Tab-separated table of N, CA and C in Angstrom:
chain	number	residue	atom	x	y	z
A	1	MET	N	5.108	10.942	-10.189
A	1	MET	CA	6.125	11.262	-9.216
A	1	MET	C	6.101	10.218	-8.107
A	2	ALA	N	7.248	9.785	-7.704
A	2	ALA	CA	7.367	8.746	-6.686
A	2	ALA	C	6.981	9.286	-5.308
A	3	VAL	N	6.752	8.376	-4.390
A	3	VAL	CA	6.428	8.749	-3.027
A	3	VAL	C	7.705	9.284	-2.388
A	4	THR	N	7.648	10.495	-1.855
A	4	THR	CA	8.835	11.139	-1.300
A	4	THR	C	9.136	10.626	0.104
A	5	LYS	N	10.317	10.966	0.578
A	5	LYS	CA	10.742	10.547	1.912
A	5	LYS	C	9.837	11.153	2.984
A	6	GLU	N	9.406	12.394	2.784
A	6	GLU	CA	8.525	13.049	3.754
A	6	GLU	C	7.156	12.362	3.800
A	7	GLN	N	6.637	12.012	2.629
A	7	GLN	CA	5.357	11.302	2.582
A	7	GLN	C	5.471	9.945	3.261
A	8	THR	N	6.588	9.267	3.037
A	8	THR	CA	6.809	7.967	3.669
A	8	THR	C	6.823	8.103	5.183
A	9	GLN	N	7.508	9.109	5.698
A	9	GLN	CA	7.568	9.332	7.141
A	9	GLN	C	6.181	9.638	7.712
A	10	GLN	N	5.379	10.419	6.993
A	10	GLN	CA	4.025	10.724	7.451
A	10	GLN	C	3.170	9.460	7.508
A	11	ILE	N	3.285	8.618	6.492
A	11	ILE	CA	2.515	7.374	6.458
A	11	ILE	C	2.927	6.470	7.608
A	12	ILE	N	4.229	6.365	7.843
A	12	ILE	CA	4.712	5.515	8.934
A	12	ILE	C	4.197	6.030	10.269
A	13	LYS	N	4.250	7.347	10.492
A	13	LYS	CA	3.767	7.905	11.759
A	13	LYS	C	2.276	7.667	11.954
A	14	LYS	N	1.521	7.684	10.867
A	14	LYS	CA	0.074	7.506	10.976
A	14	LYS	C	-0.310	6.063	11.297
A	15	PHE	N	0.425	5.095	10.759
A	15	PHE	CA	0.012	3.700	10.880
A	15	PHE	C	0.866	2.863	11.821
A	16	GLN	N	1.907	3.430	12.425
A	16	GLN	CA	2.751	2.622	13.299
A	16	GLN	C	2.019	2.255	14.579
A	17	THR	N	2.365	1.092	15.133
A	17	THR	CA	1.711	0.624	16.342
A	17	THR	C	2.508	0.977	17.591
A	18	SER	N	3.816	1.262	17.441
A	18	SER	CA	4.639	1.733	18.546
A	18	SER	C	5.624	2.767	18.003
A	19	ASP	N	6.431	3.333	18.874
A	19	ASP	CA	7.334	4.410	18.456
A	19	ASP	C	8.389	3.956	17.455
A	20	LEU	N	8.850	2.727	17.576
A	20	LEU	CA	9.910	2.231	16.706
A	20	LEU	C	9.391	1.360	15.568
A	21	ASP	N	8.096	1.277	15.402
A	21	ASP	CA	7.497	0.406	14.394
A	21	ASP	C	7.605	1.024	13.007
A	22	THR	N	8.316	0.337	12.118
A	22	THR	CA	8.390	0.785	10.726
A	22	THR	C	8.080	-0.346	9.758
A	23	GLY	N	7.855	-1.556	10.256
A	23	GLY	CA	7.686	-2.681	9.350
A	23	GLY	C	6.499	-3.561	9.636
A	24	SER	N	5.555	-3.102	10.446
A	24	SER	CA	4.379	-3.924	10.713
A	24	SER	C	3.534	-4.031	9.453
A	25	ALA	N	2.626	-4.961	9.458
A	25	ALA	CA	1.775	-5.184	8.288
A	25	ALA	C	0.971	-3.932	7.951
A	26	GLU	N	0.492	-3.218	8.963
A	26	GLU	CA	-0.293	-2.013	8.719
A	26	GLU	C	0.521	-0.956	7.979
A	27	VAL	N	1.766	-0.760	8.415
A	27	VAL	CA	2.638	0.231	7.780
A	27	VAL	C	2.969	-0.193	6.352
A	28	GLN	N	3.294	-1.475	6.164
A	28	GLN	CA	3.636	-1.961	4.832
A	28	GLN	C	2.462	-1.813	3.871
A	29	ILE	N	1.259	-2.115	4.335
A	29	ILE	CA	0.069	-1.980	3.495
A	29	ILE	C	-0.145	-0.527	3.107
A	30	ALA	N	0.035	0.379	4.064
A	30	ALA	CA	-0.156	1.796	3.780
A	30	ALA	C	0.880	2.308	2.778
A	31	LEU	N	2.131	1.880	2.921
A	31	LEU	CA	3.166	2.308	1.983
A	31	LEU	C	2.921	1.739	0.583
A	32	LEU	N	2.514	0.481	0.516
A	32	LEU	CA	2.203	-0.111	-0.786
A	32	LEU	C	1.021	0.588	-1.439
A	33	THR	N	0.028	0.969	-0.647
A	33	THR	CA	-1.134	1.663	-1.191
A	33	THR	C	-0.733	3.014	-1.774
A	34	ALA	N	0.178	3.717	-1.099
A	34	ALA	CA	0.646	4.998	-1.625
A	34	ALA	C	1.361	4.803	-2.959
A	35	ARG	N	2.194	3.769	-3.050
A	35	ARG	CA	2.901	3.503	-4.306
A	35	ARG	C	1.937	3.087	-5.407
A	36	ILE	N	0.929	2.278	-5.059
A	36	ILE	CA	-0.066	1.826	-6.042
A	36	ILE	C	-0.853	3.023	-6.565
A	37	ASN	N	-1.277	3.911	-5.673
A	37	ASN	CA	-2.022	5.096	-6.107
A	37	ASN	C	-1.181	5.992	-6.999
A	38	ASP	N	0.107	6.109	-6.684
A	38	ASP	CA	1.010	6.914	-7.501
A	38	ASP	C	1.160	6.300	-8.895
A	39	LEU	N	1.335	4.995	-8.959
A	39	LEU	CA	1.490	4.330	-10.253
A	39	LEU	C	0.202	4.351	-11.064
A	40	THR	N	-0.932	4.304	-10.407
A	40	THR	CA	-2.207	4.344	-11.121
A	40	THR	C	-2.344	5.661	-11.881
A	41	GLY	N	-1.927	6.745	-11.246
A	41	GLY	CA	-1.937	8.037	-11.933
A	41	GLY	C	-0.962	8.064	-13.099
A	42	HIS	N	0.166	7.393	-12.939
A	42	HIS	CA	1.160	7.316	-14.013
A	42	HIS	C	0.582	6.617	-15.242
A	43	PHE	N	-0.191	5.560	-15.017
A	43	PHE	CA	-0.714	4.780	-16.142
A	43	PHE	C	-1.874	5.471	-16.852
A	44	SER	N	-2.491	6.444	-16.217
A	44	SER	CA	-3.512	7.195	-16.934
A	44	SER	C	-2.870	8.070	-18.012
A	45	LYS	N	-1.617	8.455	-17.791
A	45	LYS	CA	-0.906	9.264	-18.768
A	45	LYS	C	-0.105	8.406	-19.759
A	46	HIS	N	0.489	7.328	-19.273
A	46	HIS	CA	1.335	6.460	-20.094
A	46	HIS	C	0.651	5.107	-20.268
A	47	LYS	N	-0.247	5.035	-21.201
A	47	LYS	CA	-1.079	3.851	-21.373
A	47	LYS	C	-0.315	2.623	-21.863
A	48	LYS	N	0.809	2.816	-22.542
A	48	LYS	CA	1.531	1.682	-23.121
A	48	LYS	C	2.744	1.240	-22.305
A	49	ASP	N	2.822	1.659	-21.060
A	49	ASP	CA	3.930	1.263	-20.193
A	49	ASP	C	3.622	-0.100	-19.581
A	50	PHE	N	3.845	-1.152	-20.363
A	50	PHE	CA	3.482	-2.497	-19.926
A	50	PHE	C	4.473	-3.053	-18.909
A	51	HIS	N	5.731	-2.661	-18.977
A	51	HIS	CA	6.702	-3.130	-17.994
A	51	HIS	C	6.414	-2.531	-16.622
A	52	GLY	N	6.018	-1.294	-16.592
A	52	GLY	CA	5.628	-0.677	-15.335
A	52	GLY	C	4.345	-1.279	-14.788
A	53	ARG	N	3.459	-1.656	-15.670
A	53	ARG	CA	2.199	-2.281	-15.255
A	53	ARG	C	2.456	-3.623	-14.569
A	54	ARG	N	3.493	-4.328	-15.028
A	54	ARG	CA	3.856	-5.590	-14.393
A	54	ARG	C	4.293	-5.335	-12.953
A	55	GLY	N	5.041	-4.264	-12.730
A	55	GLY	CA	5.435	-3.897	-11.378
A	55	GLY	C	4.242	-3.531	-10.518
A	56	LEU	N	3.256	-2.876	-11.122
A	56	LEU	CA	2.036	-2.525	-10.391
A	56	LEU	C	1.298	-3.782	-9.942
A	57	VAL	N	1.195	-4.754	-10.822
A	57	VAL	CA	0.517	-6.005	-10.472
A	57	VAL	C	1.254	-6.699	-9.326
A	58	THR	N	2.588	-6.646	-9.344
A	58	THR	CA	3.379	-7.226	-8.262
A	58	THR	C	3.075	-6.541	-6.936
A	59	LEU	N	2.983	-5.210	-6.957
A	59	LEU	CA	2.673	-4.465	-5.733
A	59	LEU	C	1.279	-4.801	-5.213
A	60	VAL	N	0.317	-4.911	-6.116
A	60	VAL	CA	-1.055	-5.234	-5.714
A	60	VAL	C	-1.106	-6.626	-5.094
A	61	ASN	N	-0.388	-7.583	-5.687
A	61	ASN	CA	-0.363	-8.939	-5.136
A	61	ASN	C	0.301	-8.971	-3.769
A	62	GLN	N	1.374	-8.210	-3.602
A	62	GLN	CA	2.056	-8.149	-2.319
A	62	GLN	C	1.140	-7.545	-1.252
A	63	ARG	N	0.404	-6.498	-1.612
A	63	ARG	CA	-0.532	-5.885	-0.668
A	63	ARG	C	-1.652	-6.853	-0.318
A	64	ARG	N	-2.118	-7.610	-1.300
A	64	ARG	CA	-3.180	-8.588	-1.042
A	64	ARG	C	-2.726	-9.645	-0.040
A	65	LYS	N	-1.484	-10.119	-0.182
A	65	LYS	CA	-0.955	-11.107	0.761
A	65	LYS	C	-0.857	-10.533	2.161
A	66	LEU	N	-0.407	-9.284	2.281
A	66	LEU	CA	-0.319	-8.659	3.593
A	66	LEU	C	-1.698	-8.440	4.204
A	67	LEU	N	-2.663	-8.070	3.373
A	67	LEU	CA	-4.035	-7.896	3.875
A	67	LEU	C	-4.610	-9.233	4.353
A	68	ASP	N	-4.343	-10.312	3.624
A	68	ASP	CA	-4.803	-11.631	4.058
A	68	ASP	C	-4.177	-12.017	5.394
A	69	TYR	N	-2.886	-11.755	5.538
A	69	TYR	CA	-2.189	-12.038	6.792
A	69	TYR	C	-2.802	-11.241	7.943
A	70	LEU	N	-3.013	-9.950	7.722
A	70	LEU	CA	-3.567	-9.098	8.769
A	70	LEU	C	-4.985	-9.534	9.135
A	71	HIS	N	-5.748	-9.962	8.151
A	71	HIS	CA	-7.114	-10.428	8.412
A	71	HIS	C	-7.107	-11.684	9.284
A	72	ARG	N	-6.138	-12.566	9.048
A	72	ARG	CA	-6.025	-13.785	9.863
A	72	ARG	C	-5.589	-13.464	11.284
A	73	LYS	N	-4.651	-12.536	11.443
A	73	LYS	CA	-4.058	-12.273	12.752
A	73	LYS	C	-4.869	-11.306	13.608
A	74	ASP	N	-5.421	-10.253	13.002
A	74	ASP	CA	-6.101	-9.211	13.779
A	74	ASP	C	-7.192	-8.576	12.913
A	75	ALA	N	-8.399	-9.080	13.032
A	75	ALA	CA	-9.494	-8.639	12.172
A	75	ALA	C	-9.878	-7.177	12.422
A	76	THR	N	-9.779	-6.714	13.660
A	76	THR	CA	-10.146	-5.323	13.933
A	76	THR	C	-9.145	-4.362	13.299
A	77	SER	N	-7.872	-4.701	13.369
A	77	SER	CA	-6.849	-3.877	12.726
A	77	SER	C	-7.022	-3.903	11.209
A	78	TYR	N	-7.405	-5.052	10.676
A	78	TYR	CA	-7.670	-5.192	9.243
A	78	TYR	C	-8.775	-4.235	8.804
A	79	GLN	N	-9.866	-4.205	9.554
A	79	GLN	CA	-10.981	-3.315	9.225
A	79	GLN	C	-10.571	-1.846	9.348
A	80	ALA	N	-9.762	-1.538	10.362
A	80	ALA	CA	-9.310	-0.157	10.551
A	80	ALA	C	-8.420	0.300	9.394
A	81	VAL	N	-7.546	-0.577	8.920
A	81	VAL	CA	-6.662	-0.236	7.807
A	81	VAL	C	-7.458	-0.050	6.534
A	82	LEU	N	-8.419	-0.935	6.291
A	82	LEU	CA	-9.261	-0.801	5.091
A	82	LEU	C	-10.020	0.516	5.096
A	83	LYS	N	-10.541	0.870	6.257
A	83	LYS	CA	-11.307	2.115	6.351
A	83	LYS	C	-10.408	3.340	6.198
A	84	ALA	N	-9.230	3.316	6.814
A	84	ALA	CA	-8.326	4.456	6.775
A	84	ALA	C	-7.773	4.686	5.360
A	85	LEU	N	-7.502	3.599	4.649
A	85	LEU	CA	-6.933	3.721	3.303
A	85	LEU	C	-7.990	3.745	2.213
A	86	ASP	N	-9.237	3.496	2.574
A	86	ASP	CA	-10.345	3.487	1.620
A	86	ASP	C	-10.058	2.524	0.457
A	87	ILE	N	-9.692	1.287	0.818
A	87	ILE	CA	-9.371	0.281	-0.196
A	87	ILE	C	-10.633	-0.397	-0.692
A	88	ARG	N	-11.427	-0.923	0.207
A	88	ARG	CA	-12.671	-1.594	-0.169
A	88	ARG	C	-13.797	-0.588	-0.179
A	89	LYS	N	-14.659	-0.688	-1.168
A	89	LYS	CA	-15.761	0.260	-1.242
A	89	LYS	C	-17.082	-0.426	-1.062
């Protein structure tokens, strides 16, 4: 099941840096992580969905680029996002 509009709004409220912030790196990373987690569950059931897997790889690469950007610009925010989303173990 895809990420719903309500879930998206909750994620944005949790990670936004100001009241009107909907596109900062932190918010984008959190939204991509939600989509990646949703697709990961999909692939446990549909093992032969190779076209969808290509989309998953694209999302992971996009998140990696945003994480690299955030690490360069604001290391403390980078660490906070990693901890909040439990990306690195």
